[in-house]
Amino acid sequence: MFISFEGVDGSGKSTQINLLKAEIERNGIECVLLEEPGTTLVGLEIRKLLKDYEKVGDLSSVTELLLFAASRSELVDKEIKPVLAEQDKMIIVDRYIDSTLAYQGYGRGFDTDKINYINDIVTQGIKPDLTFLLDCHPFQSIGRINKFRNKDRFETEGLDFYQAIRSGYLEIAKLEPKRIKVINAELPIPDVASIIWDITKSCI
Ligand SMILES: Nc1ncnc2c1ncn2[C@@H]1O[C@H](COP(=O)(O)OP(=O)(O)OP(=O)(O)O)[C@@H](O)[C@H]1O
Ligand SMILES: [Mg+2]
């Protein structure tokens, strides 16, 4: 089984991924965590480029899109495909195809048909069985980030950018209601975790 987590920065993806992994392992199933961009050697270098706003400065929206795509291609080829071939393991990935649609499509205004085309190439058609969209007002998520750490490239954007991404994510979820589950991420952490575990359990 292949699960992806989506949502704006600070919506609680890392928090919930770690809780879900622990719950899955308590039930005797091995679980592999992957991160986008990152995890592979090439992916980690790309992550540095994308995150280091101070050093790299503004990137053209096309460059940004293609860097994410290149990182995803490596992740699918080197990590996702081999793990999926081992039938008894679960994969959780922190961000995947829907992040590109939400951020580069709805956020940056890049044509979503073209993004879908690029996503199809780099994923070799591999889609998650289940996607948790952690939905939360940007006021809340930005507030959580400001409280705990320095901002990266996207986090220097304003509230409008995050509102466009949030509504973009909700549009995407409407198109694929079976795969994408919208979760109210404004609830307390244990409540969100329990909703996510109930849905996962019913799909294992
Ligand atoms: N439901 C929640 N209620 C209140 N605070 C939360 C909730 N979920 C997460 N947090 C807190 O918000 C902060 C950001 O959470 P987290 O790092 O899990 O978000 P994220 O979606 O992984 O962010 P990023 O996209 O930047 O990696 C953390 O300090 C976390 O403890
Ligand atoms: Mg995170």
Short mmCIF file of C-alpha atoms and ligand atoms in Angstrom, two decimals:
data_model
loop_
_atom_site.label_atom_id
_atom_site.label_comp_id
_atom_site.label_asym_id
_atom_site.label_seq_id
_atom_site.Cartn_x
_atom_site.Cartn_y
_atom_site.Cartn_z
CA MET A 1 0.00 0.00 0.00
CA PHE A 2 1.21 3.45 -0.95
CA ILE A 3 0.06 6.52 1.03
CA SER A 4 0.91 10.17 0.38
CA PHE A 5 0.45 13.17 2.67
CA GLU A 6 -0.38 16.60 1.30
CA GLY A 7 -1.16 20.02 2.72
CA VAL A 8 0.30 23.50 3.07
CA ASP A 9 3.53 24.03 5.00
CA GLY A 10 2.90 23.65 8.71
CA SER A 11 -0.38 21.73 8.26
CA GLY A 12 1.04 18.84 10.31
CA LYS A 13 2.24 16.34 7.69
CA SER A 14 5.49 15.32 9.44
CA THR A 15 3.69 15.06 12.79
CA GLN A 16 0.95 12.82 11.41
CA ILE A 17 3.28 10.74 9.24
CA ASN A 18 5.35 9.78 12.27
CA LEU A 19 2.25 8.90 14.29
CA LEU A 20 0.81 6.81 11.45
CA LYS A 21 4.10 4.98 10.90
CA ALA A 22 4.25 4.07 14.60
CA GLU A 23 0.65 2.79 14.53
CA ILE A 24 1.27 0.74 11.37
CA GLU A 25 4.37 -0.82 12.94
CA ARG A 26 2.47 -1.59 16.15
CA ASN A 27 0.26 -3.68 13.90
CA GLY A 28 3.24 -5.67 12.65
CA ILE A 29 3.58 -4.09 9.20
CA GLU A 30 6.87 -2.67 7.97
CA CYS A 31 6.61 0.94 6.84
CA VAL A 32 9.04 2.97 4.71
CA LEU A 33 9.04 6.78 4.95
CA LEU A 34 10.02 8.84 1.92
CA GLU A 35 10.18 12.58 1.47
CA GLU A 36 9.79 14.91 -1.50
CA PRO A 37 12.05 16.46 -2.59
CA GLY A 38 14.72 14.39 -0.90
CA THR A 39 15.45 10.81 0.19
CA THR A 40 17.62 9.91 -2.86
CA LEU A 41 21.11 11.35 -3.39
CA VAL A 42 19.95 13.51 -6.31
CA GLY A 43 16.75 14.40 -4.47
CA LEU A 44 18.68 15.68 -1.45
CA GLU A 45 20.85 17.94 -3.64
CA ILE A 46 17.72 19.26 -5.37
CA ARG A 47 16.09 19.83 -1.98
CA LYS A 48 19.03 22.01 -0.93
CA LEU A 49 18.68 24.09 -4.11
CA LEU A 50 14.94 24.51 -3.67
CA LYS A 51 15.09 25.34 0.03
CA ASP A 52 18.12 27.64 0.12
CA TYR A 53 16.44 30.88 -0.82
CA GLU A 54 19.38 32.95 0.50
CA LYS A 55 21.89 31.31 -1.85
CA VAL A 56 19.82 30.56 -4.95
CA GLY A 57 17.44 33.55 -4.94
CA ASP A 58 14.44 33.57 -7.26
CA LEU A 59 14.07 30.56 -9.53
CA SER A 60 11.96 30.71 -12.67
CA SER A 61 8.69 28.85 -12.11
CA VAL A 62 9.63 26.40 -14.90
CA THR A 63 13.00 25.63 -13.30
CA GLU A 64 11.29 25.08 -9.99
CA LEU A 65 8.72 22.74 -11.56
CA LEU A 66 11.38 20.69 -13.35
CA LEU A 67 13.61 20.40 -10.29
CA PHE A 68 10.72 18.94 -8.31
CA ALA A 69 9.95 16.64 -11.25
CA ALA A 70 13.56 15.42 -11.47
CA SER A 71 13.62 14.66 -7.75
CA ARG A 72 10.34 12.73 -8.03
CA SER A 73 11.61 10.70 -10.97
CA GLU A 74 14.57 9.53 -8.86
CA LEU A 75 12.31 8.75 -5.91
CA VAL A 76 9.95 6.63 -8.00
CA ASP A 77 12.73 4.74 -9.74
CA LYS A 78 15.11 4.17 -6.82
CA GLU A 79 12.73 3.89 -3.85
CA ILE A 80 9.02 3.58 -4.59
CA LYS A 81 9.13 0.92 -7.31
CA PRO A 82 11.51 -1.43 -5.44
CA VAL A 83 9.51 -1.17 -2.19
CA LEU A 84 6.17 -1.72 -3.93
CA ALA A 85 7.65 -4.88 -5.45
CA GLU A 86 7.96 -6.23 -1.89
CA GLN A 87 4.31 -7.01 -1.23
CA ASP A 88 4.30 -6.84 2.57
CA LYS A 89 5.59 -3.28 3.06
CA MET A 90 3.82 0.07 3.23
CA ILE A 91 5.17 3.33 1.87
CA ILE A 92 4.35 6.76 3.21
CA VAL A 93 5.56 9.70 1.17
CA ASP A 94 5.65 13.27 2.46
CA ARG A 95 4.33 15.19 -0.60
CA TYR A 96 3.90 13.77 -4.11
CA ILE A 97 2.05 14.61 -7.35
CA ASP A 98 -0.64 16.79 -5.77
CA SER A 99 1.95 19.16 -4.27
CA THR A 100 3.14 20.06 -7.76
CA LEU A 101 -0.41 20.68 -8.91
CA ALA A 102 -1.21 22.79 -5.85
CA TYR A 103 2.02 24.82 -5.58
CA GLN A 104 3.23 25.18 -9.17
CA GLY A 105 -0.25 24.96 -10.72
CA TYR A 106 -2.68 26.77 -8.42
CA GLY A 107 0.03 28.73 -6.56
CA ARG A 108 2.35 29.80 -9.39
CA GLY A 109 -0.22 29.66 -12.20
CA PHE A 110 1.43 26.95 -14.32
CA ASP A 111 -0.91 25.07 -16.68
CA THR A 112 -2.30 22.06 -14.76
CA ASP A 113 -2.68 19.86 -17.87
CA LYS A 114 1.03 20.26 -18.52
CA ILE A 115 1.80 19.46 -14.88
CA ASN A 116 -0.32 16.30 -15.11
CA TYR A 117 1.63 15.33 -18.22
CA ILE A 118 4.99 15.82 -16.46
CA ASN A 119 3.72 14.00 -13.36
CA ASP A 120 2.70 11.04 -15.55
CA ILE A 121 6.18 10.84 -17.07
CA VAL A 122 8.12 11.03 -13.81
CA THR A 123 5.87 8.72 -11.77
CA GLN A 124 5.66 6.12 -14.57
CA GLY A 125 1.95 6.17 -13.78
CA ILE A 126 2.41 5.14 -10.12
CA LYS A 127 -0.21 6.90 -7.98
CA PRO A 128 -0.83 6.53 -4.24
CA ASP A 129 -3.65 4.21 -3.12
CA LEU A 130 -4.56 6.78 -0.49
CA THR A 131 -3.77 10.48 -0.04
CA PHE A 132 -4.38 12.44 3.15
CA LEU A 133 -4.90 16.13 2.48
CA LEU A 134 -4.34 17.96 5.76
CA ASP A 135 -6.60 20.96 5.30
CA CYS A 136 -6.01 23.96 7.49
CA HIS A 137 -6.43 27.72 7.27
CA PRO A 138 -3.12 29.37 6.31
CA PHE A 139 -3.41 31.62 9.38
CA GLN A 140 -3.00 28.51 11.51
CA SER A 141 -0.26 26.80 9.50
CA ILE A 142 1.82 29.97 9.03
CA GLY A 143 1.41 30.69 12.73
CA ARG A 144 2.74 27.22 13.58
CA ILE A 145 5.78 27.72 11.31
CA ASN A 146 6.57 31.23 12.54
CA LYS A 147 6.57 29.90 16.06
CA PHE A 148 9.09 27.14 15.51
CA ARG A 149 11.60 27.79 12.70
CA ASN A 150 13.11 29.87 9.89
CA LYS A 151 11.20 30.21 6.65
CA ASP A 152 12.15 28.54 3.34
CA ARG A 153 11.46 29.64 -0.25
CA PHE A 154 7.71 29.06 -0.17
CA GLU A 155 7.29 30.21 3.38
CA THR A 156 8.41 33.74 2.43
CA GLU A 157 5.29 34.00 0.23
CA GLY A 158 2.24 35.87 1.51
CA LEU A 159 -1.12 34.73 2.74
CA ASP A 160 -2.70 35.00 -0.76
CA PHE A 161 -0.28 32.40 -2.11
CA TYR A 162 -1.24 29.96 0.65
CA GLN A 163 -4.93 30.63 0.19
CA ALA A 164 -4.57 29.82 -3.54
CA ILE A 165 -2.79 26.58 -2.66
CA ARG A 166 -5.36 25.60 -0.09
CA SER A 167 -8.27 26.08 -2.49
CA GLY A 168 -6.25 24.39 -5.25
CA TYR A 169 -5.77 21.34 -3.06
CA LEU A 170 -9.51 21.22 -2.34
CA GLU A 171 -10.26 21.39 -6.10
CA ILE A 172 -7.85 18.50 -6.73
CA ALA A 173 -9.50 16.48 -3.95
CA LYS A 174 -12.92 16.98 -5.57
CA LEU A 175 -11.60 15.43 -8.78
CA GLU A 176 -10.40 12.25 -7.04
CA PRO A 177 -12.57 11.75 -3.94
CA LYS A 178 -11.80 8.04 -3.73
CA ARG A 179 -8.05 8.51 -3.41
CA ILE A 180 -7.84 11.87 -1.66
CA LYS A 181 -9.28 12.16 1.86
CA VAL A 182 -9.64 15.72 3.15
CA ILE A 183 -8.80 15.84 6.86
CA ASN A 184 -9.54 18.77 9.15
CA ALA A 185 -6.00 19.56 10.33
CA GLU A 186 -7.15 22.30 12.70
CA LEU A 187 -8.25 19.64 15.19
CA PRO A 188 -5.89 18.64 18.01
CA ILE A 189 -3.02 16.34 16.95
CA PRO A 190 -4.44 13.11 18.55
CA ASP A 191 -7.86 13.65 16.91
CA VAL A 192 -6.31 14.10 13.46
CA ALA A 193 -4.19 10.98 14.05
CA SER A 194 -7.18 8.90 15.02
CA ILE A 195 -9.18 9.93 11.90
CA ILE A 196 -6.17 9.05 9.72
CA TRP A 197 -5.64 5.69 11.41
CA ASP A 198 -9.32 4.73 11.07
CA ILE A 199 -9.23 5.37 7.32
CA THR A 200 -5.89 3.59 6.88
CA LYS A 201 -7.06 0.58 8.89
CA SER A 202 -10.11 0.19 6.70
CA CYS A 203 -7.88 0.08 3.61
CA ILE A 204 -5.19 -2.37 4.79
N1 LIG B 1 -3.17 19.64 14.75
C1 LIG B 1 -2.23 20.44 15.24
N2 LIG B 1 -2.53 21.39 16.13
C2 LIG B 1 -1.58 22.23 16.62
N3 LIG B 1 -0.28 22.21 16.27
C3 LIG B 1 0.09 21.28 15.38
C4 LIG B 1 -0.86 20.36 14.80
N4 LIG B 1 -0.20 19.54 13.95
C5 LIG B 1 1.08 19.95 13.96
N5 LIG B 1 1.28 20.97 14.82
C6 LIG B 1 2.54 21.68 15.10
O1 LIG B 1 2.80 22.56 14.00
C7 LIG B 1 4.18 22.55 13.64
C8 LIG B 1 4.31 22.12 12.17
O2 LIG B 1 3.93 20.76 12.03
P1 LIG B 1 4.63 19.79 10.99
O3 LIG B 1 6.10 20.01 10.97
O4 LIG B 1 4.13 18.41 11.27
O5 LIG B 1 4.00 20.35 9.64
P2 LIG B 1 4.40 19.98 8.14
O6 LIG B 1 3.11 19.94 7.38
O7 LIG B 1 5.24 18.76 8.13
O8 LIG B 1 5.25 21.24 7.69
P3 LIG B 1 6.25 21.33 6.42
O9 LIG B 1 5.40 21.26 5.19
O10 LIG B 1 6.88 22.66 6.56
O11 LIG B 1 7.21 20.17 6.54
C9 LIG B 1 4.85 21.57 14.61
O12 LIG B 1 5.45 22.32 15.61
C10 LIG B 1 3.71 20.72 15.14
O13 LIG B 1 3.95 20.26 16.44
MG MG B 2 7.14 18.37 7.34
#
